[in-house]
CSV table of C-alpha atoms and ligand atoms in Angstrom, one decimal:
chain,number,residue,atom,x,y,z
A,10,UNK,CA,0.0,0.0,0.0
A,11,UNK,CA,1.0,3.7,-0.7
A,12,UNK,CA,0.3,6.2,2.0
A,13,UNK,CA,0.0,10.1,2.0
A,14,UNK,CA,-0.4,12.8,4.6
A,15,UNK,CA,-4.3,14.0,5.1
A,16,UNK,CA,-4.0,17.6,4.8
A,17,UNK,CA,-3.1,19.4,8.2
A,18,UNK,CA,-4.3,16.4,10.4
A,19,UNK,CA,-0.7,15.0,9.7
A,20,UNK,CA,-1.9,11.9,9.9
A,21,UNK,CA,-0.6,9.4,7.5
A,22,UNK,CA,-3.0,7.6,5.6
A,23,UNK,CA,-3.4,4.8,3.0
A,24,UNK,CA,-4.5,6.2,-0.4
A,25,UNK,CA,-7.3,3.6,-0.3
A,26,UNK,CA,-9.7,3.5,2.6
A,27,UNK,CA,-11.9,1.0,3.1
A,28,UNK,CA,-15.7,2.6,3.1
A,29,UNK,CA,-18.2,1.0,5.0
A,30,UNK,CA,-21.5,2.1,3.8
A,31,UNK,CA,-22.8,2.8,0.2
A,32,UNK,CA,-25.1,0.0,-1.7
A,33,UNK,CA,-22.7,-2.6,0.2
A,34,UNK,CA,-22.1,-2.3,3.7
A,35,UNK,CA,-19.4,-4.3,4.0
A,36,UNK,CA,-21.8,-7.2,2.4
A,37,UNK,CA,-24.4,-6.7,5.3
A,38,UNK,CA,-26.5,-4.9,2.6
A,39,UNK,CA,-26.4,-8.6,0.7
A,40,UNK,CA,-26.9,-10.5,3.4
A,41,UNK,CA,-23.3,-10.8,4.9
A,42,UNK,CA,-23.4,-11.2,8.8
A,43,UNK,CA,-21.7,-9.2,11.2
A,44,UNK,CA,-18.6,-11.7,11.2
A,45,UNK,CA,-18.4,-12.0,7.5
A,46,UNK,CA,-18.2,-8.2,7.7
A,47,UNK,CA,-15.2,-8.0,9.8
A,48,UNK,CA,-13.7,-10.2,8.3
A,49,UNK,CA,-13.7,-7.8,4.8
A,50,UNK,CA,-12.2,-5.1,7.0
A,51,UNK,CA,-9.7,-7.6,8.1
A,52,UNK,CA,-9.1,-8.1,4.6
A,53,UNK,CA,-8.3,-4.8,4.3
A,54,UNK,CA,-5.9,-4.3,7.3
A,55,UNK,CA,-4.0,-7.5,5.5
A,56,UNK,CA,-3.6,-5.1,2.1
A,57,UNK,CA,-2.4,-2.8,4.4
A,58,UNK,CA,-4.7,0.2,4.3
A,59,UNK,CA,-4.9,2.4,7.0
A,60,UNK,CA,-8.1,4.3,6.9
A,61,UNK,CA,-11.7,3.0,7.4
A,62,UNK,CA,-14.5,5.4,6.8
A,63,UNK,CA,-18.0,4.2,8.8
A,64,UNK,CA,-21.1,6.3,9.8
A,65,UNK,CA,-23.6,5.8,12.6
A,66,UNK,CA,-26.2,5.5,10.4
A,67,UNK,CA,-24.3,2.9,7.9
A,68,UNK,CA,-24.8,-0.3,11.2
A,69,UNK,CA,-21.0,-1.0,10.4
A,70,UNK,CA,-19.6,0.1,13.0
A,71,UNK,CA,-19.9,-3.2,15.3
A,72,UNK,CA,-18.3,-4.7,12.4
A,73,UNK,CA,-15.6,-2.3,12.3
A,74,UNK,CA,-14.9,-2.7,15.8
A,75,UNK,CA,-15.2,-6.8,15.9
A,76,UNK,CA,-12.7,-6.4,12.4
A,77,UNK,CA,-10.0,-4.2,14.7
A,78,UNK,CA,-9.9,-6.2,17.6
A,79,UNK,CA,-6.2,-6.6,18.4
A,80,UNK,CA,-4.9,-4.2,16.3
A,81,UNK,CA,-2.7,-1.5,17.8
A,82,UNK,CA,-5.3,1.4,17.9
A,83,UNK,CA,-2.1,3.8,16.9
A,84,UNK,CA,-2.1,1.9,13.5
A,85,UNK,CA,-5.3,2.6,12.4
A,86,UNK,CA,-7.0,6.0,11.0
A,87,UNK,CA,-11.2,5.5,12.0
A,88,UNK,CA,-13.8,8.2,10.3
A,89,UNK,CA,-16.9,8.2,11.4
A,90,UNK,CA,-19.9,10.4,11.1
A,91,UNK,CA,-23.1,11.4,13.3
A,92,UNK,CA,-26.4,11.0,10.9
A,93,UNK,CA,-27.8,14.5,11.0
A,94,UNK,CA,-31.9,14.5,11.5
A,95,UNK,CA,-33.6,16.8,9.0
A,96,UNK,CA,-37.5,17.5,10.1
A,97,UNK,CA,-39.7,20.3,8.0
A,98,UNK,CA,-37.1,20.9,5.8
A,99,UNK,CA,-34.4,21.5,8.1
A,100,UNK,CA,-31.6,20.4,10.4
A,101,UNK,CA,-33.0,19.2,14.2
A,102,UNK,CA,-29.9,17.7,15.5
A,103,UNK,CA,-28.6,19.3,18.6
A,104,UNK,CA,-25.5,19.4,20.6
A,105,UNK,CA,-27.1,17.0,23.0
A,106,UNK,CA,-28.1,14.4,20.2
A,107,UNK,CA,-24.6,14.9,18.8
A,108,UNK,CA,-22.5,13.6,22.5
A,109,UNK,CA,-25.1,10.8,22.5
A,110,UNK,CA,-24.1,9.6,19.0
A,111,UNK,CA,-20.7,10.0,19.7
A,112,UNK,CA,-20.3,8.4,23.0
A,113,UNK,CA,-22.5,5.1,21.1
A,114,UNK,CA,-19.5,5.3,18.1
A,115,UNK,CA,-17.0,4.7,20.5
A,116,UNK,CA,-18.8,2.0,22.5
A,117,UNK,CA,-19.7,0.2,18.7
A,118,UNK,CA,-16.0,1.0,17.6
A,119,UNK,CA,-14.8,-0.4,21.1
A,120,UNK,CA,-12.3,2.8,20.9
A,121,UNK,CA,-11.8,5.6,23.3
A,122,UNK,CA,-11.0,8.3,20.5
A,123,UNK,CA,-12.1,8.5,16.8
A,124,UNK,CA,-9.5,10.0,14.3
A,125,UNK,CA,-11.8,11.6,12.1
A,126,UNK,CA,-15.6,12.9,13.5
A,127,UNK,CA,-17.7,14.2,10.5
A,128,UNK,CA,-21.3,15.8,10.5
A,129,UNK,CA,-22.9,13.2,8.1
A,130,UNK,CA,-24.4,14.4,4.7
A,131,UNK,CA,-24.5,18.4,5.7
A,132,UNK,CA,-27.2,20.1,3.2
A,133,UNK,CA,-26.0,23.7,2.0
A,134,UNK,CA,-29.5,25.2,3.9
A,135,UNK,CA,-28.7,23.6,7.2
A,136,UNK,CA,-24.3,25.0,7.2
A,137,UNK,CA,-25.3,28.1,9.5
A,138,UNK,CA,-27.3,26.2,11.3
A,139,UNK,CA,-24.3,23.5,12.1
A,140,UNK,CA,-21.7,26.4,12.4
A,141,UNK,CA,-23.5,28.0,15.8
A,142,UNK,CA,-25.2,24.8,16.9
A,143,UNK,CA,-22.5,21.6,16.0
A,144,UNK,CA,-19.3,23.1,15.6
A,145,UNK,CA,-18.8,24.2,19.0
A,146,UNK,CA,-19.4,20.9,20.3
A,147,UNK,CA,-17.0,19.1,17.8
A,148,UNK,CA,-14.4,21.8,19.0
A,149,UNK,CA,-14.6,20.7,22.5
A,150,UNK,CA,-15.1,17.2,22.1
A,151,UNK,CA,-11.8,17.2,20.3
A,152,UNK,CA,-10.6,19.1,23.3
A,153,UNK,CA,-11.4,16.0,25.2
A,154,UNK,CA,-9.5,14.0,23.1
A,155,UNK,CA,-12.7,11.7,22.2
A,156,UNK,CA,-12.3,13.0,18.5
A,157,UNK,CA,-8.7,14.1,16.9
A,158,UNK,CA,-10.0,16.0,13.5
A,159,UNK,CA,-13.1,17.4,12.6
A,160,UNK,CA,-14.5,16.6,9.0
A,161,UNK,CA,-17.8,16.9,6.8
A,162,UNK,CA,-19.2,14.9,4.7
A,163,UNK,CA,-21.9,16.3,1.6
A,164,UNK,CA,-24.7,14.9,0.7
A,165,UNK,CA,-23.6,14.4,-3.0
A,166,UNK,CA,-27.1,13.1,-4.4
A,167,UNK,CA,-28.9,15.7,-3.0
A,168,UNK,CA,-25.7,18.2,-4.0
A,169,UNK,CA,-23.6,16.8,-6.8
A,170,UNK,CA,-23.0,20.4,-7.3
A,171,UNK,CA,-21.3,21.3,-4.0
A,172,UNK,CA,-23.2,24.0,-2.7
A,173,UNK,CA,-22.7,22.8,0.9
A,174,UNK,CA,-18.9,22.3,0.5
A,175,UNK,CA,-18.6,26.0,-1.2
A,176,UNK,CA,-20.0,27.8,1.8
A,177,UNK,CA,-17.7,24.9,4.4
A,178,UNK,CA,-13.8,25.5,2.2
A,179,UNK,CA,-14.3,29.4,3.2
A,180,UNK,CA,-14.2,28.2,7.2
A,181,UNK,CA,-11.0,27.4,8.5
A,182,UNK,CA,-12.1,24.7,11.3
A,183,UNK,CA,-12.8,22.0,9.0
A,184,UNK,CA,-9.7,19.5,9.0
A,185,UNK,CA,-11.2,17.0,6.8
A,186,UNK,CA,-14.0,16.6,3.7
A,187,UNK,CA,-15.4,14.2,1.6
A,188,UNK,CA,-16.4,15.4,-1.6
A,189,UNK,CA,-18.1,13.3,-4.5
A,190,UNK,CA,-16.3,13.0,-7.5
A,191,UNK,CA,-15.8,10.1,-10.2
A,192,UNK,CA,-14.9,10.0,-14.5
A,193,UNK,CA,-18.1,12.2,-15.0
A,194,UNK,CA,-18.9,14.2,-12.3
A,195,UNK,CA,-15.8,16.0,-12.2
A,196,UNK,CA,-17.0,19.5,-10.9
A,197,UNK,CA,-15.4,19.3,-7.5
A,198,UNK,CA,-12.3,20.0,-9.8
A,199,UNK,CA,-13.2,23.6,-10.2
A,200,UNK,CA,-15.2,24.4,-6.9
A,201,UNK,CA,-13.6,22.5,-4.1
A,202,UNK,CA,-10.1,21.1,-4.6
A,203,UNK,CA,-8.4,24.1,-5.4
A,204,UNK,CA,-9.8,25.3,-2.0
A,205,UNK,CA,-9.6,22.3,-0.1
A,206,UNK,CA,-5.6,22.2,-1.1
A,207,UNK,CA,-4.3,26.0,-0.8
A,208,UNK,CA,-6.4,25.1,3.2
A,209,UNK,CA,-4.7,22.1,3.2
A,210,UNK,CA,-7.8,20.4,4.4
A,211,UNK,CA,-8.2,16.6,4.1
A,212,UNK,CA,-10.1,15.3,1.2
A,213,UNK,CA,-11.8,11.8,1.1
A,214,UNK,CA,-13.3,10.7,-2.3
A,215,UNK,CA,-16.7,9.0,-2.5
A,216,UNK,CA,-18.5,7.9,-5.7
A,217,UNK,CA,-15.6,6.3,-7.5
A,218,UNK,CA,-17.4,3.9,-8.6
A,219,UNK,CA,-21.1,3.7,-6.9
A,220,UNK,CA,-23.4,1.6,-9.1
A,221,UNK,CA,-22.9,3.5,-13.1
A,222,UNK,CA,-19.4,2.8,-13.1
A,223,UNK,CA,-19.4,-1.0,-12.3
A,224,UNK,CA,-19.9,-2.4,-15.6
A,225,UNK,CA,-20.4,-1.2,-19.2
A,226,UNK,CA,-24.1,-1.8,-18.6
A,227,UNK,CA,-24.6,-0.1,-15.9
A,228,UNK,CA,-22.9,3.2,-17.4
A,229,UNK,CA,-24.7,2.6,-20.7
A,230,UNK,CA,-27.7,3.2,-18.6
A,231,UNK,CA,-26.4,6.4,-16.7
A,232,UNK,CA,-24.9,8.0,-20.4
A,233,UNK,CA,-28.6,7.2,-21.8
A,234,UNK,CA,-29.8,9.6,-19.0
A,235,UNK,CA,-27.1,11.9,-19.2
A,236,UNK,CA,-27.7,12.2,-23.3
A,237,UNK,CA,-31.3,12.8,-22.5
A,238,UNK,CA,-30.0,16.0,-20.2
A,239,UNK,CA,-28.4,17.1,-22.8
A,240,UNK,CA,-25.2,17.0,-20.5
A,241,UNK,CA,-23.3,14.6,-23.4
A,242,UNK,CA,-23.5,14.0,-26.6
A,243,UNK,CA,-24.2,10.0,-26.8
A,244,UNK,CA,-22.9,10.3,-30.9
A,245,UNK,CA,-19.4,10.4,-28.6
A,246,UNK,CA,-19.7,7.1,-27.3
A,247,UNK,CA,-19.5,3.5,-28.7
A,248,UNK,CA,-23.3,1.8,-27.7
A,249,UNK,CA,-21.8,-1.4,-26.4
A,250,UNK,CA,-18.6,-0.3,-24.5
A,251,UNK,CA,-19.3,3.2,-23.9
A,252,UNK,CA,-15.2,4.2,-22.7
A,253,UNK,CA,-14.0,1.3,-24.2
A,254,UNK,CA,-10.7,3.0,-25.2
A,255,UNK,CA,-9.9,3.4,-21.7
A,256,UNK,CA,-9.2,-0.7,-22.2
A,257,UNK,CA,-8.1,-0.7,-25.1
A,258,UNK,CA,-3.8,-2.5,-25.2
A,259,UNK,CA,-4.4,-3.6,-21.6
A,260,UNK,CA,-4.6,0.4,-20.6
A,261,UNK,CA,-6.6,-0.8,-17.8
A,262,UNK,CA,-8.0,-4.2,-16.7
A,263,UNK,CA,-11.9,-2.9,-16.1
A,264,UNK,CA,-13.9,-0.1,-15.9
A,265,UNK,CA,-14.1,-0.4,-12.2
A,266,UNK,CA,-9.7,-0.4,-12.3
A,267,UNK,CA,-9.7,3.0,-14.6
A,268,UNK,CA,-12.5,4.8,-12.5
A,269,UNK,CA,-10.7,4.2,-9.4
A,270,UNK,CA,-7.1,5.6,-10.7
A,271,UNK,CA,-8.9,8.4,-12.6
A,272,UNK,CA,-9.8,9.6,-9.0
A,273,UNK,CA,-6.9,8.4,-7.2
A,274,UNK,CA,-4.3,11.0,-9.2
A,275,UNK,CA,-6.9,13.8,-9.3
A,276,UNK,CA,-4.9,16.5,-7.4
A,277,UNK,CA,-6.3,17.4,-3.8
A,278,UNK,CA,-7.6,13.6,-3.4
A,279,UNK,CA,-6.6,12.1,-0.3
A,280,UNK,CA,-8.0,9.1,0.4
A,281,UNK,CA,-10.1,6.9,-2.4
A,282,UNK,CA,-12.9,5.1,-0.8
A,283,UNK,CA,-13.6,2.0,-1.9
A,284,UNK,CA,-16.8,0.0,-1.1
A,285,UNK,CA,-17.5,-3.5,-1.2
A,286,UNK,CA,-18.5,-6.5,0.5
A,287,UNK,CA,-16.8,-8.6,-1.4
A,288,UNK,CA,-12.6,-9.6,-0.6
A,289,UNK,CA,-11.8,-10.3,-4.2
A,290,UNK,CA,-12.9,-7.3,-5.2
A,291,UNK,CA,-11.1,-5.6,-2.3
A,292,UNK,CA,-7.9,-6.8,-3.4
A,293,UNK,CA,-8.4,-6.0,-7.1
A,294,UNK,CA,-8.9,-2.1,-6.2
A,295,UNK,CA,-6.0,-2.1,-4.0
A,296,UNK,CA,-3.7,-3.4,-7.0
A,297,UNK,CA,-5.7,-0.6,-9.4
A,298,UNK,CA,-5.1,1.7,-6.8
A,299,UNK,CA,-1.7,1.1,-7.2
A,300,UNK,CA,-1.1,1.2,-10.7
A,301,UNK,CA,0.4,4.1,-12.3
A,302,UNK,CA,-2.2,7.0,-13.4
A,303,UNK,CA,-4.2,6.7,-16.9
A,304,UNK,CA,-2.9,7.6,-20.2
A,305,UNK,CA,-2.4,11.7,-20.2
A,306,UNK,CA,-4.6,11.9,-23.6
A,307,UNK,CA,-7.2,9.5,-22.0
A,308,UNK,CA,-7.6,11.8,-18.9
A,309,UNK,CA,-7.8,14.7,-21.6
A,310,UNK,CA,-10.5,13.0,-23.1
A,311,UNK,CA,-12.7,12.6,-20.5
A,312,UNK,CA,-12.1,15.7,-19.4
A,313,UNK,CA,-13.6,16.8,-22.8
A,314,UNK,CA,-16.1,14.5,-22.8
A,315,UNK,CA,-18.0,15.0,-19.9
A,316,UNK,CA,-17.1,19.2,-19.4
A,317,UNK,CA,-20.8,19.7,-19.2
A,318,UNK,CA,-21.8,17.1,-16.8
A,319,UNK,CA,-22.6,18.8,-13.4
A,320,UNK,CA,-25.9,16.6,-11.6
A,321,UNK,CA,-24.5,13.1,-12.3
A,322,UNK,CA,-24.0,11.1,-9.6
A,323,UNK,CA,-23.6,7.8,-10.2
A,324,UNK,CA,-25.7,6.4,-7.6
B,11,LIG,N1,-22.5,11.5,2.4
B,11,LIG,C1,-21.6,10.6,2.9
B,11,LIG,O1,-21.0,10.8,3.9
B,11,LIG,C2,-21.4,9.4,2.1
B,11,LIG,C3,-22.2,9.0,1.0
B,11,LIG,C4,-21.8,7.9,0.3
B,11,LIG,C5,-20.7,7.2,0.6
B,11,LIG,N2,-19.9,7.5,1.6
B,11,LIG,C6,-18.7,6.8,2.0
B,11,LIG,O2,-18.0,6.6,0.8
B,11,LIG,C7,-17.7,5.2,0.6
B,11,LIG,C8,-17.5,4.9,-0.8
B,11,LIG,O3,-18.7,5.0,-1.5
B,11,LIG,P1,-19.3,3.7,-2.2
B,11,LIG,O4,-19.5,2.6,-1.1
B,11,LIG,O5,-20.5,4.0,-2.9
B,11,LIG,O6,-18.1,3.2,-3.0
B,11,LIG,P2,-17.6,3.0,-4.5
B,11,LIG,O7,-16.3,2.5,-4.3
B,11,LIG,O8,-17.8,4.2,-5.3
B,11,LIG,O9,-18.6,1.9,-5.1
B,11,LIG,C9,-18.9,0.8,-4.5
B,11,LIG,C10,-19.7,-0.1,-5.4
B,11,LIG,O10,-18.9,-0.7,-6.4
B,11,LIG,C11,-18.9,-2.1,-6.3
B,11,LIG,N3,-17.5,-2.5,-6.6
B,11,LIG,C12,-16.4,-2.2,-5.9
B,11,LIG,N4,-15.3,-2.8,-6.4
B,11,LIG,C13,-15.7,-3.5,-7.5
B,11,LIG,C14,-15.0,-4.2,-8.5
B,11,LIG,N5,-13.7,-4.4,-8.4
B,11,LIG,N6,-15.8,-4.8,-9.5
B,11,LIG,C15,-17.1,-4.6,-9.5
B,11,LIG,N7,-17.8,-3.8,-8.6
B,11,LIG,C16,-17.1,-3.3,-7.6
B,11,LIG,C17,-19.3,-2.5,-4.9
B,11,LIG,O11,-20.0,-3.7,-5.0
B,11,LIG,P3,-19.4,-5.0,-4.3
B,11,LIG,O12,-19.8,-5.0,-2.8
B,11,LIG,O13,-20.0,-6.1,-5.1
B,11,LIG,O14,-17.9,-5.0,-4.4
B,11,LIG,C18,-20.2,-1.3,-4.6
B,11,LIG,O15,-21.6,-1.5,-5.0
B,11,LIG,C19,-18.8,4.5,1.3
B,11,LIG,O16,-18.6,3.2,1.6
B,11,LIG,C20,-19.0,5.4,2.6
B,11,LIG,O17,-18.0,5.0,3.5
B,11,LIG,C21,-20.2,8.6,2.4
C-alpha cells in the first residue's frame, strides 16, 4: 500500500480506505453477517490500508470494531460520522443528540477516540445552522480527546454540485472533507479542490465507482440519461462499451480499475474510498489503486467528454 499525509491532520494515511457504507455495507446490505463483515475489514488491514470510513447510520460500525480487535489502535485511522436528522425541511440535530451519537460510536468501535468525527451528509441550507449549533461541540469534544479532527461529509445526491462544500472551504475549522467525485462528475475540480488544497484540508473521495461505473451496462444506462440532459452528446460514445478505449492494449484491466485511478491521481484527493462486501474485489482495487495513473490523452478525453456534466452522480 501507498500512503500520504491527510492535509493538516498530519496523519498518515493509506490512499485507499476502506468505506463502510454505500449500496454494500461491508456485504451486510447482501446479506453478509456481522462476522463475515469484519472479516472484509480484516481483509483490508492485510492489504495494508490504514483508513476506514464508517457512519452511525451505515450499522457497520460493530463490524468495524469486531474487524479491529487486536490491532494497535495507533495503527489505524477511523472516520466516522453522526447521521444528522432533517425534520420540516431542516436540520434538528442538537449538541445533546450529537455527544449521544458520539459516546454510542465509540462504544460500537470499542475505541476511546475517533481520528476523524464528521457531520454526516451536511445540506447547504442547514451549514449556518451546524456552524453556531455543531461546531462548538465538535471543538470541544476534540478538546477531550474523544475525536482528533473534525470533518464533513456532503450529501452528494442531494448536491452533486457542491453548494454545501462552497460555503464549508471558506471556514478554516474543517480538517477533513469528503467530496463526491468520479470519471463524470468532475465539478469538485473547479469548486472544491483548489480550496480544499491552498487550506490544506483533508479530502476523502466518494463515488468512484457507486453503481454507473461498475460495468459497461450499468454506465450505458447512466450516459442514456445523461444524453437525454443534454449533459453529453451519446454520438461520442460507442453503444456497447461506452469508454472502451480506456481498455483498449491492456490500458486498464476494467472499468471499475480506470474509474478508481482516474480519482486516485486527481490533485487534492486524499483518500479513495472504496466500497464493497466482497474480498476479491477488495484486493483487485487495491492493485488498481496502485497502478500508475491513466494515459495523459485518455484523462484529456474525459475531461472533454464529460465538461458539461454537473448533476451526475452515479448512484
Ligand atoms: N455523504 C456521505 O457521507 C457518504 C455517502 C456515500 C458514501 N460515503 C462513503 O464513501 C464510501 C465509498 O462509496 P461507495 O461505497 O459508494 O463506493 P464506491 O467504491 O464508489 O462503489 C462501490 C460499489 O462498487 C462495487 N465494486 C467495488 N469494487 C468493484 C469491483 N472491483 N468490481 C465490480 N464492482 C465493484 C461495490 O459492490 P461489491 O460490494 O459487489 O464490491 C459497490 O456496490 C462509502 O462506503 C462510505 O464510506 C459517504
Amino acid at each position: 500500500m501507498e500512503f500520504t499525509t491527510l492535509g493538516k491532520t498530519g496523519l498518515r494515511v493509506s490512499v485507499m480506505g476502506l468505506g463502510c457504507g454505500g449500496h454494500s455495507r461491508l456485504g451486510l446490505s447482501q446479506g453478509k453477517t456481522e462476522d463475515e463483515a469484519a472479516g472484509v475489514v480484516r481483509a483490508a488491514l492485510d492489504l495494508g490500508l490504514n483508513y476506514i470510513d464508517t457512519a452511525e447510520v451505515y450499522g457497520t460500525e460493530g463490524a468495524v470494531g469486531k474487524g479491529i480487535a487486536g490491532v494497535k489502535r495507533e495503527d489505524l485511522v477511523i472516520s466516522t460520522k453522526k447521521g444528522l436528522k432533517r425534520e420540516n425541511g431542516r436540520l434538528s440535530t442538537t449538541s445533546t443528540d450529537l455527544l449521544e451519537g458520539l459516546e454510542a460510536s465509540l462504544k460500537r468501535l470499542n475505541t476511546d477516540y475517533i481520528d476523524v468525527y464528521n457531520l454526516h451528509g451536511l445540506h447547504h441550507q442547514d451549514y449556518d445552522y451546524a456552524v453556531t449549533e455543531l461546531v462548538p461541540t465538535l471543538q470541544k469534544a476534540r478538546e477531550q480527546g474523544k475525536i482528533r479532527h473534525i470533518g464533513v461529509t456532503e450529501a452528494f445526491v442531494q448536491e452533486p454540485r457542491h453548494e454545501m462544500l462552497e460555503k464549508a472551504v471558506k471556514d478554516d475549522f474543517w480538517e477533513v472533507m469528503m467530496v463526491g467525485f468520479n470519471l463524470v462528475n468532475q465539478t469538485a475540480r473547479n469548486s472544491v479542490f483548489p480550496q480544499t488544497q491552498a487550506k490544506q484540508i483533508g479530502v476523502q473521495l466518494m463515488f468512484a465507482v457507486r453503481r454507473a461505473l461498475k460495468n459497461f451496462e450499468t454506465l450505458n444506462e447512466a450516459l442514456e440519461e445523461l444524453a437525454r440532459q443534454g449533459e453529453i452528446d451519446r454520438a461520442e460514445f460507442d453503444s456497447e462499451k461506452p469508454l472502451g478505449f480506456l481498455l483498449e492494449g491492456g490500458k486498464a484491466g476494467s472499468l471499475t480499475e480506470a474509474a478508481y485511478r482516474f480519482c486516485r491521481y486527481e490533485p487534492g484527493v486524499d483518500v479513495v474510498l472504496v466500497g464493497t462486501g466482497s474480498v476479491d474485489h477488495l484486493k483487485a482495487n487495491a492493485e488498481a489503486l496502485l497502478k500508475p495513473p491513466l494515459p495523459a490523452g485518455d484523462v484529456a478525453k474525459l475531461k472533454q467528454l464529460f465538461a458539461r456534466v454537473t448533476d451526475f452522480t452515479g448512484n
